[in-house]
């Protein structure tokens, strides 16, 4: 049983070690493919099997499965998760087969647990590693191709990168790990300094050079990304500005003319429209008594949408806003005669346009002429009668004639910009938000799950006609394919190839002296073992002494500590307990903690406390206790059960602190936040909170409430003539009298 537990523990250690090695390899990966030119996990796997044999294959498989599943995880859908799991499964099988094949070949042609002293065996060791790594690369690349992750043309480069990463990872990290866990230990331990330090220095230099190169490459790519973002942002901003200019030009035509006929509107609109996706409309205000005349003149009924998104005659109301002129007319026939005020998304905007006299844009709204479900944006500009005063809202409403509307689809505009600039100039993706609503996106569905581009990304704002849009820019996979240089990856690959050769040379150099060192180590083994035992005993004693000192210092902390036996009899308290409760240690030892009870808590409270202690071994919360002088105070209490090796209760340990000051501070903060400091009446903040609650309650009950606003006449005269002290006293007296007059459920506030 003990051996089985040890074996399970070793398998878990191997699994964790493999995962850490895979994680370290992923740190050296470069976007967008995130392929690492070195895979330390392969060295972990081979070292584990060389030391412990096939008994560690379950742990190796578990670690490889978790690592590969994490590397290829796509959580977009459940099917994608299953696909990621299948890829990880095949990659894990390949990793296990590779490690097993390398172990078998090394044990056959090099020797089982050979210390690698002979030059020919060292050379054979590295050759067998390179040959065995063909297995994992072949299985992994084939599984990626079968799942459609890589194409047939990319398979050779993927296979080569995989094989090189596993080979270099095994060639470097297998000897490094054998320096610590290899057998015979004496032989490997003697070579640790001569191999580890020089090899670590070379690895550090390679990583430093790689990081510097990666930093330079990152800066270069960042500047390219910034340029593309700026180009796209400016182009979109100009396109939106063109829509605004078209709207303003049509508005000037109406402002400068007594009447604009339909043919004049169409000619002028065609001359200023700069986009096939843009639409210009004239929407007059039609009072209810002129509805029949409008419908007769234009041979169409004023319509609105019904609940099924069909078109029906507009419901009777005081005024209508039907679309009367529209350019281009082809493809927009459904919009003719549509009452724009019947759209709940548009009605607030046009009301604000009439009252303010300024052009405004709607949010993303469903276009009546578009049956495909796409949304668009509309810019409304008001037209007023000539020579009419427009200084006030009332005057603008009386003089209002209608709207000039510019309709455009943002998705068509942005797609046209991408087509115009071309893939050579732009390899970025875009999301556009109107407040929190997504109104445009060309991101792939699984973009955020599959691609990790570090800090590549930028957000900018666009403001036009009283609206602000937020634009989020991201790099596309094509961006890295076009812009990224392979220099950093080749530098890392060449550097670690140098590390592998360095490791090979160091093993040759140290192997010739290993036999002499092994002999010396054998003769001194007994002495070292006795010294180690003595050192361990001294360390244990020092640790016990340190633990006793720490425990004594901890017990005399600023928090009160109380220790009882299983029956609740107090065994020990600290000085903080005496400072808080007033009881000395002699007064409470041998008694029950019930002597502190305040009487504020019933039996159900204590029953719940002991139930939580029995189930969770700890209870924590606020409780009211009584000091020796009879004063009741709140405390934050933590009670913990102490059990022996048989899970039997032996002691209770209670730790508490006085929170009276905290409670008082909380009450003072509440009074400052919600009550007037002079009159002690609720302030404006509490008024708004109570008023919101009362309105909601009245709506539910279908009832009514009353709200009175009182003002003190000539209060300023009193302040000026009698002084602020008299004014303050008057306010206090008024507040007291108001509170004495109203009912208990009513509230008086001071604004």
PDB file of C-alpha atoms in Angstrom, residues 55 97 106 150 178 206 295 338 351 393 402 440 451 556-557 572 605 640 655 658 709 724 731:
ATOM      1  CA  UNK A  55       5.761   2.887 -14.117  1.00  0.00           C
ATOM      2  CA  UNK A  97       5.238   6.886 -27.447  1.00  0.00           C
ATOM      3  CA  UNK A 106      18.780   4.322 -24.988  1.00  0.00           C
ATOM      4  CA  UNK A 150      -3.367  23.193 -40.519  1.00  0.00           C
ATOM      5  CA  UNK A 178      19.516  13.852 -14.854  1.00  0.00           C
ATOM      6  CA  UNK A 206      20.284  32.925 -25.646  1.00  0.00           C
ATOM      7  CA  UNK A 295     -52.405  60.519 -48.655  1.00  0.00           C
ATOM      8  CA  UNK A 338     -43.680  55.321 -43.280  1.00  0.00           C
ATOM      9  CA  UNK A 351     -38.236  65.017 -30.503  1.00  0.00           C
ATOM     10  CA  UNK A 393     -38.332  75.402 -27.563  1.00  0.00           C
ATOM     11  CA  UNK A 402     -39.930  68.548 -41.179  1.00  0.00           C
ATOM     12  CA  UNK A 440     -20.460  46.352 -36.187  1.00  0.00           C
ATOM     13  CA  UNK A 451      -5.735  33.669 -30.920  1.00  0.00           C
ATOM     14  CA  UNK A 556       0.451  37.253  22.883  1.00  0.00           C
ATOM     15  CA  UNK A 557      -0.993  39.195  19.935  1.00  0.00           C
ATOM     16  CA  UNK A 572      -5.757  29.507  28.879  1.00  0.00           C
ATOM     17  CA  UNK A 605     -28.022  31.214  17.492  1.00  0.00           C
ATOM     18  CA  UNK A 640     -11.798  26.714  15.584  1.00  0.00           C
ATOM     19  CA  UNK A 655      -9.873  34.453  18.693  1.00  0.00           C
ATOM     20  CA  UNK A 658     -13.390  44.432  19.944  1.00  0.00           C
ATOM     21  CA  UNK A 709     -42.191  71.231  -0.693  1.00  0.00           C
ATOM     22  CA  UNK A 724     -26.431  82.798  11.172  1.00  0.00           C
ATOM     23  CA  UNK A 731     -34.026  75.716  11.087  1.00  0.00           C
TER      24      UNK A 731
END
